[in-house]
Amino acid sequence: MNLLQAVRLAFGAIMSNKLRSFLTMLGVIIGVFAVVALVSIGQGATSQVTAEIQGMGSNLIVLAIRGRGGLDSLTLDEAVALAKRPGVSAVAPVVDGYATVKFATESNYTSIVGTTSAYSFVRNHFVDQGRFLADVDVQNRLKVAVLGAEVAENLFGGLDPVGHEIRINGSAFTVIGVLEEKGFSLGGPSDDFVIIPASTAERLLRRQGIRTVYLQAESAATVDLVVSGLESLMQLYFRDENAFSVFNQAEILDILDEVTGVLTLMLGGIAGISLLVGGIGIMNIMLVSVTERTREIGINKALGAKKRDILLQFLIESVVISGVGGFIGMVLGYGTVRLFSGLFGLTIAFSPQVVLTAFTFSVFVGIFFGLYPANKAAKLNPIDALRSE
Amino acid sequence: MIRLEEITKTYQLDGVEVNALRGVTLNISEGEFVAIVGPSGSGKSTLMNIIGCLDTPTSGKYWLKDHEVSKLSDNKLADIRNRLIGFVFQSFNLLPRLTALENVERPLIYRGVPKKERRMLAEKALERVGLQDRMFHRPNQLSGGQQQRVAIARALVGDPALILADEPTGNLDSVSGREVMYLLKELHAQGRTVLLITHDTDIARQAERRVKIFDGRLQEEGEVVL
């Protein structure tokens, strides 16, 4: 008996008991569905987080200064001078605080970031309209502002803000640009803030000194060199290792990767268990089926079915149940994932590997849990089987 | 065709030894129509199982055509059942969820005959037993006599040398029984060896040769036992 014939016989047997076959299949359907959906969601979360961190700027290093005693910050010049250190390609010092930003009758209490022209590419955040800060703006302490997309929307509505005058804590600033929209990101809203020259910000916010510096390393390879150089320099400067901290994007990525990896594994594990339970369901039904069809097996053996034929028939039955179940679960999982990502704007990574793995696993579940009942059927003695009612 | 030499079969039934066959020797030549007659418990079913290669003897030798069956593996036995033997059972033993045609096709599936040829042969076999207009009926849509004719069609579809009929008329009314016997006689007339097992002497009388079985031993009709 060839394989195709065995598949035909198996289909015949499955179709002769549709409800039972479907219920058995349901276990696998739910299992595969759960694996596909949960792992896709997990991977989606991972890729979203990764994309956000990478969107913060490539090879980004953050120097945060807490200070020690009276010495609690760097001067703007000192911070800008860090750009000359080996391996550093750009530096964006930040003076930050909060202020009321007003245009006409609209007013917004929002975050103010005083920085330099380098900020835009160090943080990978560019203007959508107008221009970003230039070095002259910083040198001359010009009262110019670049608005985050949300602030622009709040103050100006549909109007083009470039060229208009706004008031920040009462002082007049000219809007020179609007930043592109980034959406929500780690480390706070990335669209709800106003950028002004660092020198201007020191005065406006009455805060002397720089306590946050964003640095960009020349390449991923020089990140570690820059970090260690920076650490020893700050150690020399503050003479206290608690006065500052340096962290880089790769580190954050590693930690988050680990967290989301564990999350995905856990979701996959839970889903895997349900697939396993589906497999046990198959085994259960196949055992019942062997008992019920003892006489049929006896007749087939009398007609010349070999052990192998009976084994194959029952094994294929369980594989068909699990395989078809796996396929339906896969399609259902894909559909649900699609629907959810569309409905809630979730990022969902739909990886073909996971789908294929889940499907293959479901087929193997069929083989594994079908083997014992099939073997039991194949080993039946034809006379005993014929005699049974 | 069939040669049995000193066949014995011993069962363990709840720890008690039962000697179902105690040294059976029998020769049946090609083309014979033989009836094995015996009351229930005489060992005739055991003998039928052994001749049908469904069971193996405890001791003794059995040749079917050129094969020494007592030495063969399970797989070989399945092959012999498939190619050399056509079974007709008292309780028909049709597969209930298959149509008459599919039931008749079954032995050919295990022989590996391609679908088209299989279908053609099965249709022919059903025509031969007069069921050409019942091919797509399931067993529960057929009368007992019709079911047994499907079973006969199934037995002869593979063109076996030996037809083994175990009480083929046991579950049938007399009219259907006569039809079945007529078919068996026809098969014999066409040169096939037919072995009929029954407890009914009227049925047995229709065979060419009768062998009695009692307490696991054989006795040819006309033979005098001392």
Coordinates of C-alpha atoms in Angstrom, one line a residue:
Chain A
M1 CA 0.0 0.0 0.0
N2 CA 1.5 3.3 -1.0
L3 CA 1.5 6.5 1.0
L4 CA -1.2 8.3 -1.1
Q5 CA -3.5 5.3 -0.6
A6 CA -2.9 5.4 3.2
V7 CA -3.7 9.1 3.2
R8 CA -7.0 8.4 1.4
L9 CA -8.0 5.7 3.9
A10 CA -7.1 8.1 6.8
F11 CA -9.2 10.8 5.3
G12 CA -12.1 8.4 4.9
A13 CA -11.9 7.4 8.6
I14 CA -11.6 11.0 9.7
M15 CA -14.6 12.1 7.6
S16 CA -16.7 9.3 9.0
N17 CA -16.6 10.8 12.4
K18 CA -16.6 14.5 11.7
L19 CA -17.5 16.0 15.1
R20 CA -15.0 13.9 17.0
S21 CA -12.3 14.6 14.5
F22 CA -13.0 18.3 14.7
L23 CA -13.0 18.4 18.5
T24 CA -9.7 16.6 18.5
M25 CA -8.4 19.0 16.0
L26 CA -9.6 21.9 18.1
G27 CA -6.9 21.1 20.7
V28 CA -4.2 21.5 18.1
I29 CA -5.9 24.5 16.5
I30 CA -5.9 26.4 19.8
G31 CA -2.3 25.3 20.5
V32 CA -0.9 26.5 17.2
F33 CA -3.0 29.6 17.2
A34 CA -1.7 30.5 20.7
V35 CA 1.9 29.9 19.7
V36 CA 1.6 31.9 16.5
A37 CA -0.3 34.8 18.1
L38 CA 1.6 35.1 21.3
V39 CA 5.1 34.7 19.8
S40 CA 4.2 37.3 17.1
I41 CA 3.0 39.7 19.8
G42 CA 6.2 39.1 21.9
Q43 CA 8.5 39.5 18.9
G44 CA 6.6 42.6 17.8
A45 CA 7.1 44.1 21.2
T46 CA 10.8 43.3 21.0
S47 CA 11.2 44.8 17.6
Q48 CA 9.2 47.9 18.6
V49 CA 11.4 48.5 21.6
T50 CA 14.6 47.9 19.7
A51 CA 13.5 50.2 16.9
E52 CA 12.7 52.9 19.5
I53 CA 16.1 52.6 21.2
Q54 CA 17.9 52.6 17.8
G55 CA 15.7 55.6 16.9
M56 CA 17.3 57.5 19.8
G57 CA 20.4 57.9 17.6
S58 CA 23.0 55.5 16.5
N59 CA 26.0 54.8 18.7
L60 CA 24.5 57.0 21.3
I61 CA 26.2 57.5 24.7
V62 CA 24.6 59.4 27.5
L63 CA 26.6 61.2 30.2
A64 CA 24.4 62.2 33.1
I65 CA 25.9 64.4 35.9
R66 CA 24.7 64.4 39.4
G67 CA 27.7 66.3 40.7
R68 CA 29.4 66.4 44.0
G69 CA 29.1 69.4 46.4
G70 CA 29.3 72.7 44.6
L71 CA 30.6 71.1 41.5
D72 CA 27.5 69.8 39.9
S73 CA 27.8 70.4 36.2
L74 CA 30.1 71.0 33.2
T75 CA 30.2 74.4 31.5
L76 CA 28.8 74.6 27.9
D77 CA 32.3 75.0 26.5
E78 CA 33.6 72.0 28.5
A79 CA 30.8 69.9 27.3
V80 CA 31.3 70.9 23.6
A81 CA 35.0 70.2 24.0
L82 CA 34.2 66.6 24.6
A83 CA 33.7 66.3 20.8
K84 CA 37.4 66.5 20.4
R85 CA 38.0 63.3 22.3
P86 CA 39.1 60.3 20.3
G87 CA 36.3 58.2 18.9
V88 CA 33.6 60.9 19.4
S89 CA 32.0 62.3 16.3
A90 CA 29.5 64.7 17.8
V91 CA 28.3 66.1 21.1
A92 CA 25.0 67.6 22.1
P93 CA 25.0 69.2 25.6
V94 CA 21.5 69.6 27.1
V95 CA 20.2 72.1 29.6
D96 CA 16.6 71.2 30.4
G97 CA 13.7 72.5 32.3
Y98 CA 10.1 73.4 32.0
A99 CA 8.5 76.6 30.8
T100 CA 5.2 78.0 29.6
V101 CA 5.1 78.4 25.9
K102 CA 2.5 80.7 24.4
F103 CA 1.2 81.6 21.0
A104 CA -1.7 84.0 20.7
T105 CA -4.2 82.7 23.2
E106 CA -2.8 79.1 23.2
S107 CA -0.5 78.2 26.0
N108 CA 1.4 75.0 26.8
Y109 CA 3.5 74.1 29.8
T110 CA 6.2 72.0 28.3
S111 CA 9.7 70.7 28.4
I112 CA 12.5 73.0 27.2
V113 CA 15.6 71.5 25.8
G114 CA 18.6 73.9 25.5
T115 CA 21.1 72.3 23.2
T116 CA 23.4 72.8 20.1
S117 CA 23.1 72.2 16.4
A118 CA 24.5 68.6 16.9
Y119 CA 21.5 67.5 18.8
S120 CA 19.5 66.8 15.7
F121 CA 21.7 64.0 14.3
V122 CA 23.1 62.8 17.6
R123 CA 19.5 62.0 18.7
N124 CA 18.4 61.2 15.2
H125 CA 15.6 63.7 15.3
F126 CA 15.3 66.0 12.3
V127 CA 13.2 68.9 11.3
D128 CA 10.1 68.5 9.2
Q129 CA 9.7 72.2 8.4
G130 CA 12.1 75.1 8.6
R131 CA 15.6 74.5 10.0
F132 CA 17.2 73.2 13.1
L133 CA 19.5 75.3 15.4
A134 CA 22.7 76.5 13.9
D135 CA 26.0 77.2 15.6
V136 CA 25.4 81.0 15.3
D137 CA 22.2 80.7 17.2
V138 CA 24.1 79.2 20.1
Q139 CA 27.0 81.6 19.9
N140 CA 24.8 84.7 19.8
R141 CA 22.3 83.4 22.3
L142 CA 19.5 84.0 19.8
K143 CA 15.9 83.6 20.8
V144 CA 14.9 81.0 18.3
A145 CA 13.0 77.9 18.9
V146 CA 12.4 74.5 17.2
L147 CA 9.0 73.0 18.2
G148 CA 8.3 69.4 18.8
A149 CA 5.5 68.1 16.6
E150 CA 3.0 68.0 19.4
V151 CA 3.7 71.4 20.7
A152 CA 3.4 72.8 17.2
E153 CA 0.1 71.1 16.8
N154 CA -1.2 72.4 20.2
L155 CA -0.2 76.0 19.6
F156 CA -0.7 76.4 15.9
G157 CA -3.2 73.8 14.9
G158 CA -3.0 73.5 11.1
L159 CA -1.0 76.8 10.8
D160 CA 2.7 76.8 9.7
P161 CA 4.5 77.9 12.8
V162 CA 7.8 78.8 11.0
G163 CA 8.5 82.5 11.3
H164 CA 5.9 83.2 13.9
E165 CA 6.7 84.6 17.3
I166 CA 6.0 82.6 20.5
R167 CA 6.6 83.5 24.1
I168 CA 8.5 81.2 26.4
N169 CA 8.2 82.3 30.1
G170 CA 7.3 85.8 28.7
S171 CA 10.3 86.2 26.3
A172 CA 9.7 86.4 22.6
F173 CA 11.2 83.6 20.5
T174 CA 11.0 83.2 16.7
V175 CA 10.0 79.7 15.5
I176 CA 12.6 78.5 13.0
G177 CA 11.5 74.9 12.6
V178 CA 9.2 72.1 13.5
L179 CA 10.6 68.6 14.3
E180 CA 9.3 65.5 12.6
E181 CA 6.8 63.4 14.6
K182 CA 8.4 60.5 16.4
G183 CA 5.5 59.1 18.4
F184 CA 5.9 57.8 21.9
S185 CA 9.3 56.6 22.8
L186 CA 11.2 55.3 25.8
G187 CA 12.4 58.1 28.0
G188 CA 9.2 60.2 27.7
P189 CA 7.2 61.8 25.0
S190 CA 9.5 62.8 22.1
D191 CA 7.2 65.3 20.5
D192 CA 6.1 67.4 23.4
F193 CA 9.1 69.7 23.8
V194 CA 10.7 72.9 22.5
I195 CA 14.4 73.1 21.5
I196 CA 16.2 76.4 22.0
P197 CA 20.0 77.2 21.9
A198 CA 21.8 76.0 25.1
S199 CA 23.2 79.4 25.8
T200 CA 19.8 81.0 25.7
A201 CA 18.3 78.2 27.8
E202 CA 20.9 78.8 30.6
R203 CA 19.6 82.3 31.0
L204 CA 15.9 81.6 30.4
L205 CA 15.8 78.7 32.9
R206 CA 18.3 80.3 35.2
R207 CA 20.4 77.2 35.2
Q208 CA 24.1 77.5 34.7
G209 CA 25.9 74.4 33.6
I210 CA 25.3 71.2 31.6
R211 CA 24.1 68.1 33.4
T212 CA 23.3 65.9 30.4
V213 CA 25.5 65.4 27.4
Y214 CA 24.6 63.2 24.4
L215 CA 27.6 61.9 22.6
Q216 CA 27.8 60.0 19.4
A217 CA 30.6 57.6 18.9
E218 CA 32.2 57.4 15.4
S219 CA 31.2 53.8 15.1
A220 CA 29.8 50.9 17.1
A221 CA 33.4 49.7 17.6
T222 CA 34.5 52.9 19.3
V223 CA 31.6 53.0 21.8
D224 CA 33.4 51.1 24.5
L225 CA 36.6 53.2 24.0
V226 CA 34.6 56.5 24.3
V227 CA 32.7 55.2 27.4
S228 CA 35.8 54.2 29.3
G229 CA 37.7 57.4 28.3
L230 CA 34.7 59.5 29.4
E231 CA 34.5 57.6 32.7
S232 CA 38.1 58.2 33.6
L233 CA 37.9 61.8 32.6
M234 CA 34.8 62.4 34.7
Q235 CA 36.5 60.5 37.6
L236 CA 39.4 62.9 37.3
Y237 CA 37.1 65.9 37.2
F238 CA 34.7 65.1 40.0
R239 CA 36.9 62.7 42.0
D240 CA 33.7 60.7 42.8
E241 CA 32.4 57.8 40.7
N242 CA 28.9 58.5 42.0
A243 CA 28.9 62.0 40.6
F244 CA 28.2 60.9 37.1
S245 CA 27.0 58.0 35.1
V246 CA 27.7 57.0 31.5
F247 CA 25.5 54.6 29.6
N248 CA 25.2 53.6 26.1
Q249 CA 22.6 52.4 23.7
A250 CA 24.1 48.9 23.3
E251 CA 23.8 48.3 27.0
I252 CA 20.2 49.4 27.1
L253 CA 19.5 47.3 24.1
D254 CA 21.1 44.2 25.6
I255 CA 19.0 44.5 28.8
L256 CA 15.8 45.1 26.9
D257 CA 16.6 42.3 24.5
E258 CA 17.0 40.0 27.5
V259 CA 13.8 41.1 29.0
T260 CA 11.7 40.8 25.9
G261 CA 13.5 37.5 25.0
V262 CA 12.4 36.0 28.3
L263 CA 8.9 37.4 27.7
T264 CA 8.6 35.8 24.3
L265 CA 10.0 32.5 25.5
M266 CA 7.5 32.5 28.3
L267 CA 4.6 33.3 26.0
G268 CA 5.8 30.6 23.6
G269 CA 6.2 28.2 26.4
I270 CA 2.6 28.7 27.6
A271 CA 1.4 28.3 24.1
G272 CA 3.5 25.2 23.7
I273 CA 1.9 23.6 26.7
S274 CA -1.5 24.1 25.1
L275 CA -0.2 22.4 21.9
L276 CA 1.1 19.5 24.1
V277 CA -2.3 19.2 25.7
G278 CA -3.8 19.1 22.1
G279 CA -1.4 16.2 21.4
I280 CA -2.6 14.3 24.4
G281 CA -6.1 14.8 23.2
I282 CA -5.2 13.2 19.9
M283 CA -3.6 10.2 21.6
N284 CA -6.7 9.8 23.8
I285 CA -9.0 9.8 20.8
M286 CA -6.8 7.5 18.7
L287 CA -6.7 5.0 21.5
V288 CA -10.5 5.1 21.7
S289 CA -10.6 4.8 18.0
V290 CA -8.4 1.7 18.0
T291 CA -10.6 0.0 20.5
E292 CA -13.7 0.8 18.6
R293 CA -12.3 -0.3 15.3
T294 CA -10.7 -3.5 16.5
R295 CA -13.1 -5.5 14.3
E296 CA -12.3 -3.3 11.3
I297 CA -8.6 -3.9 11.9
G298 CA -9.3 -7.6 12.1
I299 CA -11.1 -7.6 8.8
N300 CA -8.4 -5.6 7.1
K301 CA -5.8 -8.0 8.4
A302 CA -7.8 -11.0 7.1
L303 CA -7.9 -9.3 3.8
G304 CA -4.2 -9.0 3.7
A305 CA -3.3 -5.7 5.5
K306 CA 0.2 -5.9 6.9
K307 CA 1.3 -4.5 10.3
R308 CA 2.8 -1.7 8.4
D309 CA -0.4 -0.9 6.5
I310 CA -2.4 -0.6 9.8
L311 CA 0.3 1.3 11.5
L312 CA 0.5 3.8 8.6
Q313 CA -3.2 4.2 8.4
F314 CA -3.6 5.1 12.1
L315 CA -0.5 7.2 12.2
I316 CA -1.6 9.2 9.1
E317 CA -4.9 9.7 10.7
S318 CA -3.4 11.4 13.7
V319 CA -0.9 13.3 11.6
V320 CA -3.7 14.5 9.3
I321 CA -5.8 15.6 12.4
S322 CA -2.8 17.5 13.9
G323 CA -1.6 18.8 10.5
V324 CA -4.9 20.1 9.4
G325 CA -5.4 21.5 12.9
G326 CA -2.0 23.1 12.8
F327 CA -2.8 24.7 9.4
I328 CA -6.1 26.1 10.6
G329 CA -4.4 27.4 13.8
M330 CA -1.7 29.0 11.7
V331 CA -4.2 30.8 9.5
L332 CA -6.3 31.8 12.4
G333 CA -3.2 33.0 14.3
Y334 CA -2.1 35.0 11.3
G335 CA -5.6 36.5 10.8
T336 CA -5.9 37.5 14.5
V337 CA -2.4 39.0 14.6
R338 CA -3.2 41.0 11.5
L339 CA -6.6 42.1 12.9
F340 CA -5.1 43.2 16.2
S341 CA -2.2 45.0 14.6
G342 CA -4.6 46.9 12.4
L343 CA -7.1 47.6 15.2
F344 CA -4.7 48.7 17.9
G345 CA -1.7 49.8 15.9
L346 CA 0.4 47.3 17.6
T347 CA 3.7 46.4 16.0
I348 CA 3.5 42.7 15.3
A349 CA 6.4 40.7 13.9
F350 CA 4.9 37.9 12.0
S351 CA 7.9 35.7 11.4
P352 CA 7.5 32.8 9.0
Q353 CA 9.9 30.8 11.1
V354 CA 7.6 30.8 14.1
V355 CA 4.7 29.8 11.9
L356 CA 6.6 27.1 10.3
T357 CA 8.0 25.9 13.6
A358 CA 4.5 25.8 15.1
F359 CA 3.1 23.9 12.2
T360 CA 6.0 21.4 12.1
F361 CA 5.7 20.9 15.8
S362 CA 2.0 20.2 15.5
V363 CA 2.7 17.5 12.8
F364 CA 5.4 16.0 15.1
V365 CA 2.9 16.1 17.9
G366 CA 0.6 14.0 15.7
I367 CA 3.4 11.5 14.9
F368 CA 4.5 11.3 18.5
F369 CA 1.1 10.9 20.1
G370 CA -0.2 8.8 17.2
L371 CA 2.6 6.3 17.3
Y372 CA 1.5 4.4 20.4
P373 CA -2.2 4.0 19.4
A374 CA -1.1 3.1 15.8
N375 CA 1.3 0.5 17.1
K376 CA -1.3 -0.9 19.3
A377 CA -3.6 -1.3 16.4
A378 CA -0.9 -2.8 14.2
K379 CA 0.0 -5.4 16.8
L380 CA -3.6 -6.7 17.2
N381 CA -3.9 -10.4 16.6
P382 CA -6.3 -10.9 13.5
I383 CA -8.3 -13.7 15.2
D384 CA -8.9 -11.8 18.4
A385 CA -9.7 -8.7 16.4
L386 CA -12.2 -10.5 14.2
R387 CA -13.8 -12.1 17.2
S388 CA -14.5 -8.8 18.9
E389 CA -17.8 -7.1 18.6
Chain B
M1 CA -2.9 -27.4 -2.7
I2 CA -3.3 -27.8 1.0
R3 CA -1.3 -30.2 3.0
L4 CA -1.6 -30.4 6.8
E5 CA 0.6 -32.8 8.7
E6 CA 0.0 -33.6 12.3
I7 CA -1.2 -30.1 13.2
T8 CA -1.9 -29.4 16.8
K9 CA -3.1 -26.3 18.5
T10 CA -3.1 -25.7 22.2
Y11 CA -4.7 -22.7 23.8
Q12 CA -4.2 -21.3 27.3
L13 CA -7.7 -20.4 28.4
D14 CA -7.7 -18.9 31.9
G15 CA -4.7 -20.9 32.7
V16 CA -6.3 -24.2 31.5
E17 CA -4.8 -25.9 28.5
V18 CA -7.3 -26.5 25.7
N19 CA -6.3 -28.9 22.9
A20 CA -8.3 -27.5 20.1
L21 CA -6.6 -29.6 17.4
R22 CA -4.9 -32.9 18.2
G23 CA -2.9 -34.0 15.2
V24 CA -4.8 -33.1 12.1
T25 CA -3.6 -34.4 8.8
L26 CA -5.4 -33.4 5.7
N27 CA -4.7 -33.2 1.9
I28 CA -6.8 -31.1 -0.4
S29 CA -5.9 -31.0 -4.1
E30 CA -6.4 -28.2 -6.4
G31 CA -10.0 -27.7 -7.6
E32 CA -11.6 -29.7 -4.9
F33 CA -14.8 -28.7 -3.1
V34 CA -14.5 -29.9 0.5
A35 CA -16.7 -29.4 3.4
I36 CA -15.4 -29.7 7.0
V37 CA -18.3 -30.6 9.2
G38 CA -18.4 -30.6 13.0
P39 CA -20.4 -29.4 15.9
S40 CA -19.4 -26.3 17.8
G41 CA -16.4 -26.8 20.0
S42 CA -15.0 -29.4 17.7
G43 CA -12.1 -27.3 16.6
K44 CA -13.3 -26.4 13.2
S45 CA -12.9 -22.7 13.6
T46 CA -9.4 -23.2 14.9
L47 CA -8.7 -25.3 11.8
M48 CA -10.2 -22.7 9.6
N49 CA -8.0 -20.0 11.2
I50 CA -4.9 -22.1 10.6
I51 CA -5.8 -22.9 7.0
G52 CA -6.7 -19.2 6.5
C53 CA -3.2 -18.2 7.8
L54 CA -4.9 -16.1 10.5
D55 CA -3.3 -18.3 13.1
T56 CA -0.2 -20.5 13.4
P57 CA -0.2 -24.1 14.7
T58 CA 1.4 -25.1 17.9
S59 CA 3.1 -28.0 16.1
G60 CA 2.9 -29.7 12.8
K61 CA 3.4 -28.6 9.2
Y62 CA 1.2 -26.8 6.8
W63 CA 1.8 -26.3 3.1
L64 CA -0.4 -24.0 1.1
K65 CA 0.6 -24.3 -2.6
D66 CA 4.4 -24.1 -2.4
H67 CA 4.6 -22.2 0.9
E68 CA 5.4 -23.8 4.1
V69 CA 3.1 -21.6 6.1
S70 CA 4.0 -22.7 9.6
K71 CA 7.4 -21.0 9.0
L72 CA 6.4 -17.7 7.6
S73 CA 6.5 -14.2 9.2
D74 CA 3.4 -12.1 9.9
N75 CA 4.1 -10.0 6.9
K76 CA 4.4 -13.0 4.6
L77 CA 1.2 -14.5 6.1
A78 CA -0.6 -11.2 5.3
D79 CA 0.6 -11.5 1.8
I80 CA -0.6 -15.0 1.4
R81 CA -4.0 -14.1 2.8
N82 CA -4.2 -11.3 0.4
R83 CA -3.2 -13.2 -2.8
L84 CA -4.1 -16.9 -2.2
I85 CA -7.1 -16.8 0.0
G86 CA -10.6 -15.3 -0.2
F87 CA -12.6 -15.4 3.0
V88 CA -16.3 -15.6 3.4
F89 CA -17.4 -15.3 7.0
Q90 CA -20.6 -16.2 8.8
S91 CA -21.1 -12.6 9.9
F92 CA -20.1 -11.2 6.5
N93 CA -17.5 -8.9 8.1
L94 CA -18.0 -6.0 5.8
L95 CA -16.7 -2.6 6.8
P96 CA -19.9 -0.7 7.7
R97 CA -18.9 2.8 6.6
L98 CA -17.8 1.8 3.1
T99 CA -19.9 1.2 0.1
A100 CA -20.2 -2.3 -1.4
L101 CA -17.7 -1.3 -4.1
E102 CA -15.2 0.1 -1.6
N103 CA -15.5 -3.1 0.5
V104 CA -14.8 -5.2 -2.5
E105 CA -11.8 -3.0 -3.4
R106 CA -10.2 -3.3 0.0
P107 CA -8.1 -6.5 -0.6
L108 CA -6.7 -4.9 -3.8
I109 CA -5.7 -1.8 -1.9
Y110 CA -3.5 -3.9 0.3
R111 CA -2.1 -5.6 -2.8
G112 CA -1.2 -2.2 -4.3
V113 CA -3.4 -2.4 -7.4
P114 CA -3.8 1.1 -8.9
K115 CA -7.1 2.8 -8.4
K116 CA -8.6 2.5 -11.9
E117 CA -7.8 -1.2 -12.3
R118 CA -9.0 -1.8 -8.8
R119 CA -12.4 -0.2 -9.5
M120 CA -12.8 -2.1 -12.7
L121 CA -12.0 -5.4 -11.0
A122 CA -14.3 -4.6 -8.1
E123 CA -17.2 -3.7 -10.4
K124 CA -16.7 -7.0 -12.3
A125 CA -16.7 -9.0 -9.1
L126 CA -20.0 -7.3 -8.0
E127 CA -21.5 -8.0 -11.4
R128 CA -20.6 -11.6 -11.0
V129 CA -22.6 -11.9 -7.8
G130 CA -25.5 -10.0 -9.4
L131 CA -25.1 -6.8 -7.4
Q132 CA -24.2 -4.4 -10.2
D133 CA -27.0 -2.1 -9.2
R134 CA -26.0 -2.1 -5.5
M135 CA -22.5 -0.9 -5.8
F136 CA -22.8 2.3 -3.9
H137 CA -25.0 0.9 -1.1
R138 CA -23.6 0.6 2.4
P139 CA -23.9 -2.8 4.2
N140 CA -26.8 -1.5 6.3
Q141 CA -28.7 -0.7 3.2
L142 CA -28.4 -4.3 2.0
S143 CA -30.1 -7.5 3.0
G144 CA -28.2 -10.3 4.7
G145 CA -28.0 -12.3 1.4
Q146 CA -26.8 -9.3 -0.5
Q147 CA -24.2 -8.6 2.2
Q148 CA -22.9 -12.1 1.9
R149 CA -22.8 -11.8 -1.9
V150 CA -20.7 -8.6 -1.4
A151 CA -18.4 -10.6 0.8
I152 CA -18.1 -13.3 -1.9
A153 CA -17.3 -10.6 -4.4
R154 CA -14.7 -9.4 -2.1
A155 CA -13.3 -12.9 -1.7
L156 CA -13.0 -13.5 -5.4
V157 CA -11.9 -10.1 -6.5
G158 CA -8.3 -10.8 -5.9
D159 CA -8.5 -14.1 -7.9
P160 CA -7.4 -16.3 -5.1
A161 CA -6.7 -20.0 -5.5
L162 CA -8.6 -20.9 -2.3
I163 CA -12.0 -19.7 -1.2
L164 CA -12.5 -20.3 2.6
A165 CA -16.1 -20.1 3.7
D166 CA -16.8 -20.3 7.4
E167 CA -20.6 -21.1 7.9
P168 CA -21.4 -18.8 5.0
T169 CA -25.1 -19.5 5.2
G170 CA -25.3 -19.5 9.0
N171 CA -26.9 -16.0 9.3
L172 CA -29.1 -16.3 6.2
D173 CA -32.6 -17.4 5.4
S174 CA -32.9 -20.5 3.2
V175 CA -33.4 -18.6 -0.1
S176 CA -30.3 -16.4 0.4
G177 CA -28.4 -19.4 1.7
R178 CA -29.2 -21.3 -1.5
E179 CA -28.0 -18.3 -3.6
V180 CA -24.8 -18.2 -1.7
M181 CA -24.2 -22.0 -2.1
Y182 CA -25.0 -21.6 -5.8
L183 CA -22.3 -19.0 -6.1
L184 CA -19.8 -21.1 -4.2
K185 CA -20.5 -24.1 -6.5
E186 CA -20.1 -21.9 -9.5
L187 CA -16.7 -20.7 -8.2
H188 CA -15.8 -24.3 -7.8
A189 CA -17.0 -25.2 -11.3
Q190 CA -14.6 -22.5 -12.6
G191 CA -11.7 -24.4 -11.1
R192 CA -11.2 -22.8 -7.7
T193 CA -10.6 -24.8 -4.6
V194 CA -13.4 -24.2 -2.2
L195 CA -13.3 -25.1 1.5
L196 CA -16.5 -24.9 3.4
I197 CA -16.8 -25.1 7.1
T198 CA -20.2 -25.8 8.6
H199 CA -22.1 -27.7 11.2
D200 CA -25.0 -28.1 8.9
T201 CA -25.0 -31.5 7.2
D202 CA -27.5 -30.4 4.5
I203 CA -25.1 -27.7 3.4
A204 CA -22.1 -30.0 3.7
R205 CA -23.8 -32.6 1.4
Q206 CA -23.5 -30.1 -1.4
A207 CA -19.7 -30.4 -1.4
E208 CA -17.8 -33.1 -3.3
R209 CA -16.0 -34.3 -0.3
R210 CA -16.8 -34.2 3.4
V211 CA -14.4 -34.3 6.3
K212 CA -15.8 -34.6 9.8
I213 CA -14.1 -33.0 12.7
F214 CA -14.7 -34.0 16.3
D215 CA -12.7 -33.2 19.4
G216 CA -9.8 -31.9 17.4
R217 CA -9.5 -34.9 15.1
L218 CA -10.5 -35.4 11.5
Q219 CA -12.4 -38.3 9.9
E220 CA -13.1 -38.6 6.2
E221 CA -16.6 -39.6 5.3
G222 CA -16.8 -43.3 4.6
E223 CA -13.7 -43.9 6.6
V224 CA -14.2 -46.4 9.5
V225 CA -12.7 -45.4 12.8
L226 CA -11.8 -48.3 15.0

